[in-house]
Tab-separated table of C-alpha atoms in Angstrom:
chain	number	residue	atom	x	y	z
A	1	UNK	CA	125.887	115.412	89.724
A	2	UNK	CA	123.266	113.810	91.243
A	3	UNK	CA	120.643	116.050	92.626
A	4	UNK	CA	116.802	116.417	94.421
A	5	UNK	CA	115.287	119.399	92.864
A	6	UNK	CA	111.843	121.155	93.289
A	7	UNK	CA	109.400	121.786	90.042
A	8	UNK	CA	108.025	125.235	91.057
A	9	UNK	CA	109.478	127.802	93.531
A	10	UNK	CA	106.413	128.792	94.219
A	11	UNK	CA	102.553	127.374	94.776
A	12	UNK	CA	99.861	129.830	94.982
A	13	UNK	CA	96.552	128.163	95.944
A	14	UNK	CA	92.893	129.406	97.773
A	15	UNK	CA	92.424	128.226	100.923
A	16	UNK	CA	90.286	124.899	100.325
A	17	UNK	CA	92.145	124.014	97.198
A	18	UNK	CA	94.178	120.747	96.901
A	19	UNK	CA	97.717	121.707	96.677
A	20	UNK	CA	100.443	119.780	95.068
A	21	UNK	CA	104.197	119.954	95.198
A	22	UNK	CA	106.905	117.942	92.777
A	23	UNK	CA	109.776	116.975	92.974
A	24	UNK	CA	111.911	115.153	90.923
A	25	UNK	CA	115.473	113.023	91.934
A	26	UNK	CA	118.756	111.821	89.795
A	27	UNK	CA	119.747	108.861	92.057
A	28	UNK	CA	117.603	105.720	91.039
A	29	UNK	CA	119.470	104.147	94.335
A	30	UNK	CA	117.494	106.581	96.308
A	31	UNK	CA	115.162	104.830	98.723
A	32	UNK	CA	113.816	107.165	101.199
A	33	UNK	CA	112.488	110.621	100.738
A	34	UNK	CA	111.104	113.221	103.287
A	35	UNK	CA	108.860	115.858	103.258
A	36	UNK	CA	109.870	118.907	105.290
A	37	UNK	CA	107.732	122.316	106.159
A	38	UNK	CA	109.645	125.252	107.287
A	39	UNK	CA	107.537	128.416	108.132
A	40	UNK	CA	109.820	131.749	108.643
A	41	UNK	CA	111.999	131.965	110.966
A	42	UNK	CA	111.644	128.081	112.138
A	43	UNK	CA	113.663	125.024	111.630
A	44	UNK	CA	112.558	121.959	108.938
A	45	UNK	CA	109.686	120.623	110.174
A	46	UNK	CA	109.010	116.906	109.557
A	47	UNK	CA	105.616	115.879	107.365
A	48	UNK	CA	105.902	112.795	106.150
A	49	UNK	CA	108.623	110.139	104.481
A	50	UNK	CA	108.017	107.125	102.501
A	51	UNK	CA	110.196	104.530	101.349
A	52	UNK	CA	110.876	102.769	98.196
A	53	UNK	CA	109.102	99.950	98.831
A	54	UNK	CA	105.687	101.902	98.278
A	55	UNK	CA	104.491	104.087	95.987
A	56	UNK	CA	101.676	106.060	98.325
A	57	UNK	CA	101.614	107.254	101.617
A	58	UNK	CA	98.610	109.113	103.693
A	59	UNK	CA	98.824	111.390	106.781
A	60	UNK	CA	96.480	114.056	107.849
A	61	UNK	CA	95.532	115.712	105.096
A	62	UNK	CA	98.843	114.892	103.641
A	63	UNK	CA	99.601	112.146	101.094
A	64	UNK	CA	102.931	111.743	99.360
A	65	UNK	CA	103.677	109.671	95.975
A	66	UNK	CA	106.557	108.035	94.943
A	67	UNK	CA	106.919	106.686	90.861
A	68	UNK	CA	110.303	105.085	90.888
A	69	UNK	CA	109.981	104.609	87.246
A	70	UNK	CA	110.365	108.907	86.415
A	71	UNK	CA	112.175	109.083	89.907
A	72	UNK	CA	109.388	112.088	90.852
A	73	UNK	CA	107.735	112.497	94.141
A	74	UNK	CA	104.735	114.515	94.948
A	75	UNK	CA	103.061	115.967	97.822
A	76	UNK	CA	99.607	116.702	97.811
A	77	UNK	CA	98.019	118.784	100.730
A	78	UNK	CA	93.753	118.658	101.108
A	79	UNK	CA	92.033	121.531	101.944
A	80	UNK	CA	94.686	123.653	101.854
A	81	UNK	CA	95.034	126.177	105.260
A	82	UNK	CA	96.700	129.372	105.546
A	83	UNK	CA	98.896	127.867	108.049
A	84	UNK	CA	99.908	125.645	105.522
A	85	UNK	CA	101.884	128.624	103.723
A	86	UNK	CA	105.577	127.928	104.061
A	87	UNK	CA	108.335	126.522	102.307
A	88	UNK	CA	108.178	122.816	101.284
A	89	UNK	CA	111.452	120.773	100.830
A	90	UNK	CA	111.642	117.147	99.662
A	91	UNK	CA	115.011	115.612	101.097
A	92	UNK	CA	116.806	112.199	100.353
A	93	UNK	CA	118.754	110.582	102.980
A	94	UNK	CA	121.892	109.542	100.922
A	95	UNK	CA	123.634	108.353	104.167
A	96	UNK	CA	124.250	104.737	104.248
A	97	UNK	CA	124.686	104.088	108.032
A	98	UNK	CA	125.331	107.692	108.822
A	99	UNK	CA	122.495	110.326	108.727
A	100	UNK	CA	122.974	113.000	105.347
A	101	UNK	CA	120.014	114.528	103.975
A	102	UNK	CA	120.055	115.834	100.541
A	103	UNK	CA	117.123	118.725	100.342
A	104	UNK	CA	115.468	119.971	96.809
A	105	UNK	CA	115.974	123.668	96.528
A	106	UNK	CA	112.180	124.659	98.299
A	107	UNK	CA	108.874	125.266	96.811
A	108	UNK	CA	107.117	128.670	98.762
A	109	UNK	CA	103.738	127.463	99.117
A	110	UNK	CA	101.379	130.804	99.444
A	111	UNK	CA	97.457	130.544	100.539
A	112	UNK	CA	95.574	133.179	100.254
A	113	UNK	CA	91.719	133.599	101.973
B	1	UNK	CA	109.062	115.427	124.727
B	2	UNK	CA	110.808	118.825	124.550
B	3	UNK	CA	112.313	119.104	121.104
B	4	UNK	CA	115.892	119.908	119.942
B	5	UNK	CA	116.935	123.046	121.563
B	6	UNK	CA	119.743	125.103	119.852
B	7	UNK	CA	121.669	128.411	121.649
B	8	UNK	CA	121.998	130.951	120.842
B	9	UNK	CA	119.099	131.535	118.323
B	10	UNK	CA	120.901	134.870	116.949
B	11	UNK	CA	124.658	135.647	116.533
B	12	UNK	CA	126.562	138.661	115.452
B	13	UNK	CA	130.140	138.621	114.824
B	14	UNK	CA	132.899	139.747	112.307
B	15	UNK	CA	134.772	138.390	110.405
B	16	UNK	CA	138.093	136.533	111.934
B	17	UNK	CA	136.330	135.668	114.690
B	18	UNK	CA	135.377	132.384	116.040
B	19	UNK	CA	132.108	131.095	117.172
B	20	UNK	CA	130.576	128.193	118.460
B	21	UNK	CA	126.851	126.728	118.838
B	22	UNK	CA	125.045	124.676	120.734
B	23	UNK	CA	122.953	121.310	120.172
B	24	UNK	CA	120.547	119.896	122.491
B	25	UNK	CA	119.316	116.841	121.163
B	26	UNK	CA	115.656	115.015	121.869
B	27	UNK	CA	116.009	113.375	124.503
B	28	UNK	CA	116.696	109.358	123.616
B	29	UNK	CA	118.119	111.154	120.756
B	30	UNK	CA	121.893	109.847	120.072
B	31	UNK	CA	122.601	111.093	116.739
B	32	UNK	CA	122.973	114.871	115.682
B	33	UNK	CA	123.633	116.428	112.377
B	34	UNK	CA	124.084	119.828	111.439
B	35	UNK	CA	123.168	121.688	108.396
B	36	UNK	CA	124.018	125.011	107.176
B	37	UNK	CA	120.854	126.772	105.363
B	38	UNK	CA	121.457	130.168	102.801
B	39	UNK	CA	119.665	131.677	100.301
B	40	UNK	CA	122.082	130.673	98.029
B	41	UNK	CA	123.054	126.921	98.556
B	42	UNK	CA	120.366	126.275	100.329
B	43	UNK	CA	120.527	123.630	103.167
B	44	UNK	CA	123.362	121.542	103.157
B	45	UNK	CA	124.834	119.041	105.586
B	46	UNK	CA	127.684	120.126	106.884
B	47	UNK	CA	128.379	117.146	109.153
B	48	UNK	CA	127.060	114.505	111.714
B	49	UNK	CA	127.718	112.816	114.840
B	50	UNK	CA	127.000	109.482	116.605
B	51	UNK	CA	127.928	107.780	120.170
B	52	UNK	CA	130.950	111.018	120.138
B	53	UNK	CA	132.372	110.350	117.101
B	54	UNK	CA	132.009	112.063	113.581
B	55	UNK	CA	130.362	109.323	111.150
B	56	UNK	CA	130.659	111.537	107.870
B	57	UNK	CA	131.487	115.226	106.812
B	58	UNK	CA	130.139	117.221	104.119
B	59	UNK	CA	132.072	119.473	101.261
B	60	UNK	CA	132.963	122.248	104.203
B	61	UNK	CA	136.100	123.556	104.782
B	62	UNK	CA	138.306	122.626	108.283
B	63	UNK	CA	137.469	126.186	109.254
B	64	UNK	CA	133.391	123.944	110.209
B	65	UNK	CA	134.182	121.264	113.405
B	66	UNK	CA	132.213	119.797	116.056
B	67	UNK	CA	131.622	117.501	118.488
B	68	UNK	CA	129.089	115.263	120.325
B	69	UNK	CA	129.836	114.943	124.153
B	70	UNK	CA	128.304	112.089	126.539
B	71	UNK	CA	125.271	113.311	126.957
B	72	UNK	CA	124.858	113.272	123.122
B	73	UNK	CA	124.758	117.111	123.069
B	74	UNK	CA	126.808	119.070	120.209
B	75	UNK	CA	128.361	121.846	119.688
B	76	UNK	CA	130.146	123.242	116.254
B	77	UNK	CA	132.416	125.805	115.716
B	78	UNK	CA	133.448	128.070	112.892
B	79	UNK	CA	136.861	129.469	113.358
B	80	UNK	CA	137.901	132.493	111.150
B	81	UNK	CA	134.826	133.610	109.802
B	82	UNK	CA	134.248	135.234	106.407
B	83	UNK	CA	131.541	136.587	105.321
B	84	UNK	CA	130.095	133.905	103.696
B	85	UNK	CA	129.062	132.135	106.951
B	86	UNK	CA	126.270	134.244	107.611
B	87	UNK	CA	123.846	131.641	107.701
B	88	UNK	CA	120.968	130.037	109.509
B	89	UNK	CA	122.309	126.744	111.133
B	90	UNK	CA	120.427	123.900	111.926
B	91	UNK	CA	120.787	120.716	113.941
B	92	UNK	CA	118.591	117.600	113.796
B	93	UNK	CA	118.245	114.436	115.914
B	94	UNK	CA	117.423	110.857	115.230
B	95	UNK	CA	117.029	108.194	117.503
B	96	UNK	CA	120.024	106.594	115.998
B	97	UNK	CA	122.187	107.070	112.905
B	98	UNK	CA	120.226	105.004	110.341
B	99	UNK	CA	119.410	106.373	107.130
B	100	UNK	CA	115.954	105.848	107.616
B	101	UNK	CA	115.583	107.296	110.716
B	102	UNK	CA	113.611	110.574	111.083
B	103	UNK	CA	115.791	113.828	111.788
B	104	UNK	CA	113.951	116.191	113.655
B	105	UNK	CA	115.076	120.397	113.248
B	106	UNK	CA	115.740	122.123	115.956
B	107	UNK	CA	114.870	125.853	115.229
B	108	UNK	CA	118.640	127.032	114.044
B	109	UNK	CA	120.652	129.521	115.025
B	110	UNK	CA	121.214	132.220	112.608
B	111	UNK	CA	124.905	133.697	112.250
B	112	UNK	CA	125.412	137.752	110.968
B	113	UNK	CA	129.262	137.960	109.772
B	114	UNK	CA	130.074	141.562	109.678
C-alpha cells in the first residue's frame, strides 16, 4: 500500500555537522508533508511543513526539500546541537477535509560532543 | 498560549478493563485527533474530531471511541483492554480540520496493560 517511510533509523553526526534526514513517499497525490521532532518521553513536536507547490523551505537552521519527481523529502539541520538528538518523523496529511497524518517509521538522530 | 494538555500522563491497568483519556486542546483550537504511538506500528491515527462530531476513523477496532464536547475538549476510551494497548497516546490540535493545517502534540499519555 501506499506508504511514508524513513531512509536510515538512525543519524549519527558531531555536533557542528550538517545533518540530513530522507524520506521517501508512494502517493504522488501527496501534497503536504511535515517534519516532526520527538525527544523521549515528549509528544511530536512540529519543525517545519512544506507544500507541493515548492520544492524548498528554510527555518532556523532547518531547511526541508521536496523533489516531486522521486517523491523524496529531506531535512537538513545546520550546525547540528545536542539538543537536536531525537527522533525525526516526516508525516503526510492524507486527510482531505478531515485531519489524518500518515508518519514515516522515525529516523533516531544521535549528536555526540 | 498554553499548549495541548493531556491527563493522565501515565496509566496502569489490566486487561478487561476500561479506560479513558483526556484532551485539552489549544485554545482557538477546534479540531482534535488522536494517535496511538508503539514500538511496533509506530504512530498511527486512530481517529479525529471536529465541531463534536467524528470526521474520519482509522483501521482500530470499536473497542477505540471518543468524543469532542463543546468546549472542543476530547476524551477517548478503550473498553476491554488487551495487552496490545499498551501504548503512548497522543492528541493533536489544529485550528480547524483542514489538511493543511498544523497539528500540534500534546505530550501523550502512556497506557501499561497488565
Amino acid at each position: 500500500g501506499e506508504s511514508v517511510g524513513l531512509h536510515l533509523p538512525t543519524l549519527s553526526v558531531q555536533e557542528g555537522d550538517n545533518s540530513i534526514i530522507n524520506c521517501a513517499y508512494s502517493n504522488s497525490a501527496s501534497d503536504y508533508f511535515i517534519w516532526y521532532k520527538q525527544e523521549s518521553g515528549k509528544g511530536p513536536q512540529f519543525i517545519i511543513d512544506i507544500r507541493s507547490n515548492m520544492d524548498k523551505r528554510q527555518g532556523q537552521r532547518v531547511t526541508v526539500l521536496l523533489n516531486k519527481t522521486v517523491k523524496h523529502l529531506s531535512l537538513q539541520i545546520a550546525a547540528t546541537q545536542p539538543g537536536d538528538s531525537a527522533v525525526y518523523f516526516c508525516a503526510e496529511n492524507r486527510g482531505t477535509g478531515f485531519q489524518k497524518l500518515v508518519f514515516g517509521t522515525g529516523t533516531r538522530l544521535l549528536v555526540s560532543p | 498560549k498554553a499548549g495541548v494538555t493531556q491527563t493522565p500522563r501515565y496509566l496502569i491497568k489490566t486487561r478487561g478493563q476500561q479506560v479513558t483519556l483526556s484532551c485539552s486542546p489549544i485554545s482557538g483550537h477546534r479540531s482534535v485527533s488522536w494517535y496511538q504511538q508503539t514500538p511496533g506500528q509506530g504512530l498511527q491515527f486512530l481517529f479525529e474530531y471536529f465541531s463534536e462530531t467524528q470526521r474520519n476513523k482509522g483501521n482500530f477496532p470499536g473497542r477505540f471511541s471518543g468524543r469532542q464536547f463543546s468546549n472542543s475538549r476530547s476524551e477517548m476510551n478503550v473498553s476491554t483492554l488487551e495487552l496490545g494497548d499498551s501504548a503512548l497516546y497522543l492528541c493533536a490540535s489544529s485550528l480547524v480540520p483542514g489538511y493543511q493545517e498544523t497539528q500540534y502534540f500534546g505530550p501523550g499519555t502512556r497506557l501499561l496493560v497488565l
